[in-house]
Short mmCIF file of C-alpha atoms in Angstrom, two decimals:
data_model
loop_
_atom_site.label_atom_id
_atom_site.label_comp_id
_atom_site.label_asym_id
_atom_site.label_seq_id
_atom_site.Cartn_x
_atom_site.Cartn_y
_atom_site.Cartn_z
CA MET O 1 73.99 -31.80 -1.21
CA THR O 2 70.95 -29.31 -0.98
CA VAL O 3 71.48 -25.48 -0.57
CA SER O 4 71.93 -24.83 3.39
CA PRO O 5 68.56 -23.04 4.50
CA PRO O 6 69.39 -19.81 5.87
CA ASP O 7 68.99 -20.74 9.75
CA ALA O 8 72.49 -23.19 9.64
CA PRO O 9 74.37 -22.76 11.91
CA TYR O 10 78.28 -21.20 10.50
CA VAL O 11 80.65 -23.51 10.51
CA SER O 12 83.48 -22.95 12.69
CA VAL O 13 86.23 -20.36 11.29
CA GLU O 14 88.79 -22.67 11.15
CA LEU O 15 87.04 -25.42 8.86
CA TYR O 16 85.98 -22.55 6.63
CA ALA O 17 89.02 -20.66 5.93
CA GLN O 18 91.09 -24.41 5.99
CA VAL O 19 88.72 -25.79 3.36
CA GLN O 20 88.90 -21.82 0.94
CA GLU O 21 92.62 -22.77 1.06
CA PHE O 22 92.52 -26.43 0.42
CA TYR O 23 90.71 -25.36 -2.52
CA ALA O 24 93.30 -22.36 -4.03
CA ARG O 25 95.70 -24.68 -3.65
CA GLN O 26 94.08 -28.01 -5.08
CA MET O 27 93.29 -25.66 -8.34
CA ASN O 28 96.85 -23.97 -8.65
CA LEU O 29 98.10 -27.18 -8.70
CA LEU O 30 96.14 -27.42 -12.32
CA ASP O 31 96.62 -24.14 -13.96
CA GLY O 32 99.45 -22.35 -15.84
CA SER O 33 103.37 -23.49 -16.59
CA THR O 34 103.66 -24.90 -12.84
CA ALA O 35 100.62 -27.37 -13.43
CA ASP O 36 101.42 -30.57 -11.80
CA PRO O 37 98.81 -33.26 -12.26
CA VAL O 38 100.23 -35.78 -10.47
CA ALA O 39 100.27 -33.63 -7.32
CA TRP O 40 96.73 -32.29 -7.70
CA SER O 41 95.58 -36.16 -8.15
CA ARG O 42 96.86 -36.70 -4.87
CA THR O 43 94.44 -34.02 -3.01
CA PHE O 44 91.63 -36.80 -4.38
CA THR O 45 91.72 -40.21 -2.07
CA GLU O 46 92.75 -43.32 -3.49
CA ASP O 47 89.36 -44.51 -3.75
CA ALA O 48 87.78 -41.27 -5.12
CA VAL O 49 84.77 -40.94 -7.33
CA LEU O 50 84.84 -37.64 -10.10
CA GLY O 51 81.55 -37.63 -11.67
CA SER O 52 80.11 -35.02 -13.88
CA ASN O 53 77.09 -34.04 -16.35
CA PHE O 54 79.72 -33.87 -19.35
CA GLN O 55 80.75 -37.10 -19.30
CA ASP O 56 79.38 -40.65 -19.72
CA ALA O 57 80.79 -42.48 -16.55
CA PRO O 58 82.42 -40.91 -13.54
CA ASP O 59 86.05 -41.84 -13.03
CA THR O 60 86.79 -43.93 -9.83
CA GLY O 61 89.89 -43.94 -8.33
CA GLN O 62 93.32 -41.44 -8.37
CA PRO O 63 94.57 -43.32 -11.38
CA ALA O 64 91.41 -42.74 -13.62
CA ILE O 65 91.09 -39.21 -12.05
CA LEU O 66 94.78 -38.62 -13.21
CA ARG O 67 94.26 -39.96 -16.50
CA SER O 68 91.09 -38.17 -17.81
CA MET O 69 92.90 -34.64 -16.28
CA ARG O 70 96.08 -35.73 -18.37
CA GLU O 71 93.56 -36.23 -21.45
CA ALA O 72 91.97 -32.92 -20.70
CA LEU O 73 95.02 -31.03 -20.29
CA ALA O 74 96.31 -32.68 -23.47
CA HIS O 75 93.11 -31.24 -25.44
CA ILE O 76 93.00 -27.79 -24.00
CA ALA O 77 97.15 -27.66 -25.07
CA ALA O 78 96.45 -29.03 -28.10
CA GLN O 79 93.50 -26.28 -28.90
CA GLY O 80 96.03 -23.79 -28.23
CA THR O 81 93.75 -22.14 -25.64
CA GLY O 82 96.84 -20.21 -23.50
CA ASP O 83 96.79 -20.07 -20.28
CA PHE O 84 93.93 -21.84 -18.75
CA ARG O 85 92.71 -20.52 -14.74
CA HIS O 86 90.14 -21.87 -12.60
CA TRP O 87 88.35 -19.83 -10.25
CA LEU O 88 85.88 -20.81 -7.56
CA ALA O 89 83.47 -19.03 -4.91
CA MET O 90 80.67 -19.06 -3.13
CA LEU O 91 81.48 -21.76 -0.85
CA ASP O 92 78.81 -23.51 1.15
CA VAL O 93 80.46 -25.79 3.98
CA GLN O 94 78.59 -28.63 5.81
CA PRO O 95 80.09 -30.35 8.67
CA GLN O 96 78.92 -34.12 8.34
CA ALA O 97 78.04 -35.97 11.91
CA ASP O 98 80.92 -38.75 10.77
CA GLY O 99 83.69 -35.54 10.34
CA SER O 100 83.70 -35.49 6.55
CA VAL O 101 82.52 -32.70 5.22
CA ARG O 102 80.53 -31.59 2.31
CA THR O 103 80.78 -27.99 0.18
CA ARG O 104 78.69 -26.67 -3.01
CA TYR O 105 80.95 -23.73 -4.78
CA TYR O 106 81.00 -22.33 -8.30
CA GLY O 107 83.55 -22.74 -10.67
CA LEU O 108 85.08 -20.60 -13.46
CA ALA O 109 87.33 -21.76 -16.60
CA MET O 110 88.95 -19.32 -18.60
CA ALA O 111 91.90 -19.10 -20.94
CA THR O 112 93.69 -16.08 -22.34
CA PRO O 113 95.66 -17.22 -25.89
CA PRO O 114 99.00 -15.68 -26.37
CA GLY O 115 98.17 -12.10 -27.72
CA GLY O 116 94.32 -12.35 -27.53
CA SER O 117 91.57 -11.48 -25.14
CA LEU O 118 90.41 -14.25 -22.31
CA ARG O 119 87.39 -15.94 -23.01
CA ILE O 120 85.35 -17.64 -20.28
CA ARG O 121 84.74 -20.97 -21.09
CA GLY O 122 82.24 -22.36 -18.73
CA HIS O 123 80.72 -22.17 -15.46
CA VAL O 124 80.17 -25.30 -12.97
CA LEU O 125 78.51 -26.23 -9.94
CA CYS O 126 80.42 -28.27 -7.66
CA HIS O 127 79.64 -30.27 -4.70
CA ASP O 128 81.89 -31.95 -3.14
CA GLU O 129 82.75 -34.56 -0.06
CA LEU O 130 85.92 -33.59 1.74
CA VAL O 131 87.77 -36.06 4.23
CA ARG O 132 90.68 -35.43 6.43
CA ARG O 133 93.97 -37.96 6.28
CA ALA O 134 96.84 -36.91 8.22
CA GLY O 135 95.85 -33.49 9.06
CA ARG O 136 94.75 -32.87 5.33
CA TRP O 137 91.44 -32.89 3.25
CA LEU O 138 91.63 -34.71 0.77
CA VAL O 139 88.40 -35.08 -1.78
CA ARG O 140 86.98 -38.81 -1.17
CA ARG O 141 83.69 -37.63 -4.03
CA ARG O 142 83.11 -34.71 -6.42
CA HIS O 143 80.35 -33.73 -8.76
CA LEU O 144 80.32 -31.49 -11.81
CA GLU O 145 77.39 -29.59 -13.54
CA ALA O 146 78.58 -27.68 -16.12
CA ASP O 147 76.05 -24.62 -16.77
CA GLY O 148 74.31 -25.00 -20.50
CA VAL O 149 74.23 -28.63 -21.03
CA PRO O 150 71.00 -29.52 -22.50
CA ALA O 151 69.43 -32.17 -20.16
CA MET G 1 107.01 -18.80 -5.26
CA THR G 2 105.89 -22.23 -6.48
CA VAL G 3 102.53 -23.73 -5.74
CA SER G 4 102.52 -24.84 -2.19
CA PRO G 5 101.94 -28.80 -2.34
CA PRO G 6 99.24 -30.35 -1.29
CA ASP G 7 100.65 -31.45 2.06
CA ALA G 8 102.02 -27.62 3.37
CA PRO G 9 100.43 -27.12 6.83
CA TYR G 10 97.67 -24.81 6.30
CA VAL G 11 97.93 -21.42 7.62
CA SER G 12 96.29 -19.77 10.90
CA VAL G 13 93.12 -19.02 10.18
CA GLU G 14 93.60 -15.05 11.47
CA LEU G 15 96.50 -14.60 8.56
CA TYR G 16 94.63 -15.87 5.75
CA ALA G 17 91.43 -13.91 6.90
CA GLN G 18 93.98 -10.81 7.02
CA VAL G 19 95.41 -11.38 4.04
CA GLN G 20 92.24 -11.89 2.28
CA GLU G 21 91.08 -8.34 4.08
CA PHE G 22 94.00 -6.59 3.07
CA TYR G 23 93.40 -7.52 -0.40
CA ALA G 24 89.95 -6.64 -0.51
CA ARG G 25 90.93 -2.86 0.94
CA GLN G 26 93.73 -2.29 -1.05
CA MET G 27 92.07 -3.04 -4.31
CA ASN G 28 88.77 -0.94 -3.38
CA LEU G 29 91.25 1.83 -3.00
CA LEU G 30 92.17 1.90 -6.78
CA ASP G 31 88.35 0.92 -8.54
CA GLY G 32 85.42 3.40 -8.88
CA SER G 33 84.51 6.87 -8.30
CA THR G 34 86.05 6.68 -4.93
CA ALA G 35 89.35 5.48 -6.13
CA ASP G 36 92.18 7.05 -4.06
CA PRO G 37 95.83 6.22 -5.67
CA VAL G 38 97.65 8.13 -2.96
CA ALA G 39 96.31 5.91 -0.24
CA TRP G 40 96.31 2.97 -2.13
CA SER G 41 100.11 3.20 -2.66
CA ARG G 42 100.35 3.57 1.17
CA THR G 43 99.93 0.03 1.07
CA PHE G 44 103.88 -0.34 -0.67
CA THR G 45 106.44 -0.18 1.71
CA GLU G 46 108.32 3.34 0.94
CA ASP G 47 111.12 0.61 -0.92
CA ALA G 48 108.35 -1.74 -2.36
CA VAL G 49 109.59 -3.11 -5.62
CA LEU G 50 106.47 -3.93 -8.48
CA GLY G 51 107.44 -5.52 -11.53
CA SER G 52 105.72 -7.33 -14.16
CA ASN G 53 105.72 -8.91 -17.51
CA PHE G 54 104.26 -6.26 -19.14
CA GLN G 55 107.01 -3.12 -17.88
CA ASP G 56 110.35 -2.77 -19.62
CA ALA G 57 111.68 -2.40 -15.69
CA PRO G 58 109.87 -2.76 -12.29
CA ASP G 59 108.93 0.36 -10.19
CA THR G 60 111.33 0.76 -6.99
CA GLY G 61 109.77 2.68 -4.35
CA GLN G 62 106.52 4.24 -3.38
CA PRO G 63 106.78 7.15 -5.32
CA ALA G 64 107.33 5.26 -8.53
CA ILE G 65 104.90 2.80 -8.31
CA LEU G 66 102.35 5.98 -7.40
CA ARG G 67 103.48 7.51 -10.58
CA SER G 68 103.03 4.63 -12.49
CA MET G 69 99.62 4.06 -11.33
CA ARG G 70 98.54 7.14 -11.56
CA GLU G 71 99.75 7.26 -15.70
CA ALA G 72 97.71 3.78 -15.95
CA LEU G 73 94.16 5.30 -14.35
CA ALA G 74 94.52 8.38 -16.54
CA HIS G 75 95.37 6.08 -19.72
CA ILE G 76 91.85 3.96 -18.41
CA ALA G 77 90.17 7.63 -18.30
CA ALA G 78 91.06 8.83 -21.58
CA GLN G 79 90.19 5.18 -23.13
CA GLY G 80 86.24 5.67 -21.81
CA THR G 81 86.94 2.27 -20.43
CA GLY G 82 84.73 2.91 -17.75
CA ASP G 83 83.79 1.33 -14.57
CA PHE G 84 86.82 -0.63 -14.05
CA ARG G 85 86.89 -3.17 -11.32
CA HIS G 86 89.55 -5.65 -9.81
CA TRP G 87 88.53 -9.39 -8.62
CA LEU G 88 91.50 -11.32 -6.62
CA ALA G 89 90.92 -14.98 -5.69
CA MET G 90 92.55 -18.31 -5.37
CA LEU G 91 94.81 -16.89 -2.29
CA ASP G 92 97.77 -19.51 -1.19
CA VAL G 93 99.70 -17.71 1.30
CA GLN G 94 103.09 -19.15 2.38
CA PRO G 95 104.56 -17.51 5.93
CA GLN G 96 108.18 -17.21 5.68
CA ALA G 97 110.74 -17.89 8.60
CA ASP G 98 111.67 -14.08 9.18
CA GLY G 99 107.39 -13.59 9.75
CA SER G 100 107.08 -11.91 6.30
CA VAL G 101 104.50 -14.04 4.17
CA ARG G 102 104.63 -14.78 0.39
CA THR G 103 101.21 -15.01 -1.75
CA ARG G 104 99.94 -16.03 -4.72
CA TYR G 105 96.60 -15.17 -5.88
CA TYR G 106 94.57 -14.26 -9.65
CA GLY G 107 93.20 -11.12 -10.32
CA LEU G 108 90.90 -10.16 -12.90
CA ALA G 109 90.54 -6.87 -14.30
CA MET G 110 87.03 -5.75 -15.84
CA ALA G 111 85.37 -2.61 -17.43
CA THR G 112 81.94 -1.31 -18.03
CA PRO G 113 81.75 1.61 -20.19
CA PRO G 114 78.45 4.16 -19.62
CA GLY G 115 75.36 2.28 -21.47
CA GLY G 116 77.44 -0.71 -22.53
CA SER G 117 78.41 -4.29 -21.58
CA LEU G 118 80.94 -5.68 -18.79
CA ARG G 119 84.20 -6.51 -21.14
CA ILE G 120 87.40 -8.59 -19.08
CA ARG G 121 90.25 -6.50 -19.99
CA GLY G 122 92.81 -9.52 -18.58
CA HIS G 123 93.95 -11.88 -16.09
CA VAL G 124 97.19 -11.79 -14.01
CA LEU G 125 98.97 -14.31 -12.01
CA CYS G 126 100.21 -12.37 -8.54
CA HIS G 127 103.11 -12.86 -6.64
CA ASP G 128 103.54 -10.83 -3.58
CA GLU G 129 105.98 -10.10 -0.31
CA LEU G 130 103.92 -8.84 2.48
CA VAL G 131 105.57 -7.55 5.60
CA ARG G 132 103.70 -6.32 8.94
CA ARG G 133 104.29 -2.82 10.10
CA ALA G 134 102.58 -1.35 13.08
CA GLY G 135 100.10 -4.09 12.68
CA ARG G 136 99.29 -3.63 9.22
CA TRP G 137 100.16 -5.76 5.87
CA LEU G 138 102.19 -4.06 3.52
CA VAL G 139 103.32 -5.20 0.35
CA ARG G 140 107.48 -5.19 -0.44
CA ARG G 141 107.72 -7.09 -3.23
CA ARG G 142 104.53 -7.28 -6.44
CA HIS G 143 105.10 -9.55 -9.38
CA LEU G 144 102.24 -9.28 -11.84
CA GLU G 145 102.27 -11.69 -14.39
CA ALA G 146 99.23 -11.19 -17.35
CA ASP G 147 98.21 -13.87 -19.29
CA GLY G 148 98.71 -14.24 -23.19
CA VAL G 149 101.85 -11.87 -23.47
CA PRO G 150 103.53 -13.71 -25.96
CA ALA G 151 107.36 -14.74 -24.40
CA MET D 1 80.12 3.75 3.65
CA THR D 2 83.17 4.90 2.27
CA VAL D 3 86.14 2.30 1.47
CA SER D 4 88.18 1.63 4.88
CA PRO D 5 91.66 3.22 4.98
CA PRO D 6 94.71 1.44 4.73
CA ASP D 7 95.25 1.82 8.50
CA ALA D 8 91.64 0.42 10.02
CA PRO D 9 92.42 -2.53 11.73
CA TYR D 10 91.63 -5.86 10.70
CA VAL D 11 88.10 -7.28 11.98
CA SER D 12 87.57 -10.36 14.15
CA VAL D 13 88.37 -13.50 11.92
CA GLU D 14 85.18 -15.35 12.99
CA LEU D 15 83.09 -12.20 11.44
CA TYR D 16 85.09 -11.75 8.61
CA ALA D 17 84.58 -15.94 7.68
CA GLN D 18 80.86 -15.54 9.01
CA VAL D 19 79.60 -12.47 6.51
CA GLN D 20 81.59 -14.77 3.65
CA GLU D 21 79.63 -17.79 4.43
CA PHE D 22 76.65 -15.72 5.17
CA TYR D 23 76.61 -14.04 1.74
CA ALA D 24 77.64 -17.50 0.10
CA ARG D 25 74.32 -18.79 1.65
CA GLN D 26 72.71 -16.07 0.53
CA MET D 27 73.32 -15.84 -2.85
CA ASN D 28 72.88 -20.03 -3.27
CA LEU D 29 69.17 -19.40 -2.58
CA LEU D 30 68.85 -17.48 -6.13
CA ASP D 31 70.84 -19.48 -8.63
CA GLY D 32 69.80 -22.35 -10.54
CA SER D 33 67.39 -25.00 -10.53
CA THR D 34 67.24 -25.12 -6.33
CA ALA D 35 66.19 -21.48 -6.22
CA ASP D 36 64.07 -20.21 -3.22
CA PRO D 37 62.82 -17.13 -3.41
CA VAL D 38 61.21 -17.48 -0.03
CA ALA D 39 64.22 -18.31 2.03
CA TRP D 40 66.39 -15.92 0.19
CA SER D 41 63.53 -13.32 1.07
CA ARG D 42 63.92 -14.22 4.68
CA THR D 43 68.06 -13.57 4.95
CA PHE D 44 66.52 -9.62 5.24
CA THR D 45 65.07 -8.19 8.13
CA GLU D 46 61.20 -7.76 7.95
CA ASP D 47 61.89 -4.17 8.11
CA ALA D 48 64.79 -4.02 5.31
CA VAL D 49 65.29 -1.75 2.32
CA LEU D 50 67.26 -2.27 -0.59
CA GLY D 51 67.71 0.33 -3.13
CA SER D 52 69.77 0.34 -6.29
CA ASN D 53 70.81 2.55 -8.97
CA PHE D 54 68.45 0.63 -12.05
CA GLN D 55 64.96 1.29 -10.04
CA ASP D 56 62.78 4.19 -10.03
CA ALA D 57 62.07 3.61 -5.86
CA PRO D 58 63.41 1.25 -3.20
CA ASP D 59 61.52 -1.70 -1.78
CA THR D 60 61.19 -1.28 1.72
CA GLY D 61 60.02 -4.40 3.76
CA GLN D 62 60.36 -8.43 3.19
CA PRO D 63 56.87 -8.76 1.27
CA ALA D 64 58.21 -6.48 -1.45
CA ILE D 65 61.44 -7.51 -1.50
CA LEU D 66 60.33 -10.95 -2.35
CA ARG D 67 58.00 -9.05 -4.82
CA SER D 68 60.54 -8.06 -6.61
CA MET D 69 62.38 -10.66 -7.14
CA ARG D 70 60.07 -12.53 -7.93
CA GLU D 71 59.32 -10.51 -10.80
CA ALA D 72 62.62 -10.21 -11.78
CA LEU D 73 63.19 -13.68 -11.68
CA ALA D 74 60.77 -14.77 -13.84
CA HIS D 75 61.65 -11.55 -16.71
CA ILE D 76 65.16 -13.89 -16.65
CA ALA D 77 63.02 -17.04 -17.06
CA ALA D 78 60.90 -15.45 -19.69
CA GLN D 79 64.00 -14.23 -21.41
CA GLY D 80 65.69 -17.86 -21.58
CA THR D 81 68.92 -16.49 -20.48
CA GLY D 82 69.73 -20.00 -18.74
CA ASP D 83 71.31 -20.91 -15.70
CA PHE D 84 71.78 -17.82 -13.48
CA ARG D 85 74.82 -17.13 -11.41
CA HIS D 86 75.86 -14.97 -8.58
CA TRP D 87 79.30 -14.26 -7.38
CA LEU D 88 80.53 -11.41 -4.68
CA ALA D 89 84.39 -10.61 -3.99
CA MET D 90 86.05 -7.96 -2.37
CA LEU D 91 84.76 -8.06 0.74
CA ASP D 92 84.95 -5.12 3.28
CA VAL D 93 83.21 -5.09 6.63
CA GLN D 94 83.27 -2.22 9.10
CA PRO D 95 81.86 -3.39 12.48
CA GLN D 96 79.51 -0.62 13.88
CA ALA D 97 79.39 0.42 17.69
CA ASP D 98 76.05 -0.96 17.60
CA GLY D 99 76.88 -4.23 16.90
CA SER D 100 75.49 -3.84 12.94
CA VAL D 101 78.21 -4.19 10.18
CA ARG D 102 78.54 -2.45 7.29
CA THR D 103 79.86 -4.39 4.06
CA ARG D 104 81.18 -3.20 0.76
CA TYR D 105 81.64 -5.74 -2.48
CA TYR D 106 81.47 -6.80 -5.96
CA GLY D 107 79.20 -8.68 -7.18
CA LEU D 108 79.09 -10.42 -11.00
CA ALA D 109 75.57 -11.82 -12.66
CA MET D 110 76.50 -14.37 -15.15
CA ALA D 111 74.18 -16.53 -17.39
CA THR D 112 75.11 -19.61 -19.68
CA PRO D 113 71.63 -20.38 -22.10
CA PRO D 114 71.08 -24.23 -23.03
CA GLY D 115 73.57 -25.26 -25.46
CA GLY D 116 74.99 -21.70 -25.34
CA SER D 117 78.22 -19.41 -24.17
CA LEU D 118 78.42 -18.12 -20.53
CA ARG D 119 77.67 -14.30 -20.61
CA ILE D 120 78.42 -11.59 -18.10
CA ARG D 121 75.25 -9.44 -17.83
CA GLY D 122 76.75 -6.83 -15.13
CA HIS D 123 78.85 -5.88 -12.50
CA VAL D 124 77.42 -4.49 -9.07
CA LEU D 125 78.96 -2.51 -6.26
CA CYS D 126 76.85 -3.33 -3.26
CA HIS D 127 76.43 -1.78 0.40
CA ASP D 128 74.63 -3.63 2.98
CA GLU D 129 74.07 -3.37 7.03
CA LEU D 130 73.78 -6.80 8.55
CA VAL D 131 72.19 -6.68 11.75
CA ARG D 132 72.56 -10.29 13.94
CA ARG D 133 69.23 -11.94 15.42
CA ALA D 134 69.19 -15.01 17.17
CA GLY D 135 72.72 -15.87 16.15
CA ARG D 136 71.82 -15.57 12.22
CA TRP D 137 72.84 -12.44 10.11
CA LEU D 138 70.36 -10.56 8.29
CA VAL D 139 70.40 -7.42 5.77
CA ARG D 140 68.83 -4.66 7.25
CA ARG D 141 69.95 -2.24 4.37
CA ARG D 142 71.30 -3.31 0.84
CA HIS D 143 72.23 -0.67 -2.37
CA LEU D 144 73.06 -1.96 -4.89
CA GLU D 145 75.01 0.28 -7.98
CA ALA D 146 75.17 -1.16 -11.29
CA ASP D 147 78.21 -0.38 -13.65
CA GLY D 148 77.90 1.25 -16.73
CA VAL D 149 74.11 2.79 -15.95
CA PRO D 150 74.58 6.01 -17.39
CA ALA D 151 74.01 9.14 -14.41
#
């Protein structure tokens, strides 16, 4: 997905707000003492593909996505990085002819160790393909591009 | 308030946008040269309760909430921390049966001293209970959980 | 534009979401490998004025605004600051009697060099005047106030 040109029509307000809300809830399922990786993985379709510029190969399917996230959370916990938080912003939404939507947004990962100071751990450019199933948005495809990764 | 499950219905777009707007205005009343702690305190109900994991006891009632905020602002000014800013994001809104709403969101506090560099001062997980009075949202209960505070 | 008082009416949800979307797209046109300063400059009216507390004089007119931005981007590229990102938040929208809107929001600029860590480069308080032309919002006037600039 390229950046929306300045003269692209605005999307419906219902769609824009729902996607914001979807992401707030999805990320909330990853962070802090209430993290629930299984519930998080269910915000992806069963056949979803999650790739990035910091992995060798994309994860294909809910189980693989869940496994990778569990490994990442265990790695974070082992490092003692403390309270981990994801922030998203600068959301651009592009509805597609088949009812799916493509999104582009920024993500920041940050963590505060016990008694220590917050450290920003990295910035990611995110592109998603979302589909609607039973009235809920799910991620069918996600690509993460971490800033500062040497090409 | 727990995290919304992925299959929770989306709230009405009017509610979601109003709550975003409420928070932008509320926080604007705390920051910078235009800070107005009295006007800020009026975004709480008269009997509001504001507690946190970094205070001994919660503040109860608008006057106590205002007094604590004035002390905090005086403390910040005395430290010469410079331009202070609050950012909020990752808003989850849960309407309650009685017309109130519960919210969960993240906050970042940051400051830039004159001629210096911006420093992030901390991350907070926030839970509010909002009520509607004369067409405006007010905070009836707020709980702040700063990251990195040793248990 | 002063801060909205707590009892200001909420703006229509269509307006609030459109302005959010406008800013996400406008800023996306400035960042990263897909930056397109010409398309970005067209999100300003032809006679737009862009001023700040870190310039000697405001830029008047689309060509001057474009020229300044190109210089800034060339300067950033020459410094090797890496992937540059703009985040906006805490949006307050005030509709005016003539159909224009005034906005107040915060901006954060950050960059990650290749193989390095993200650094926040500064915080800006932004005031815009937006006008609607052919169904799209455009900036007619922008004032940026960088934090930490000694008076």
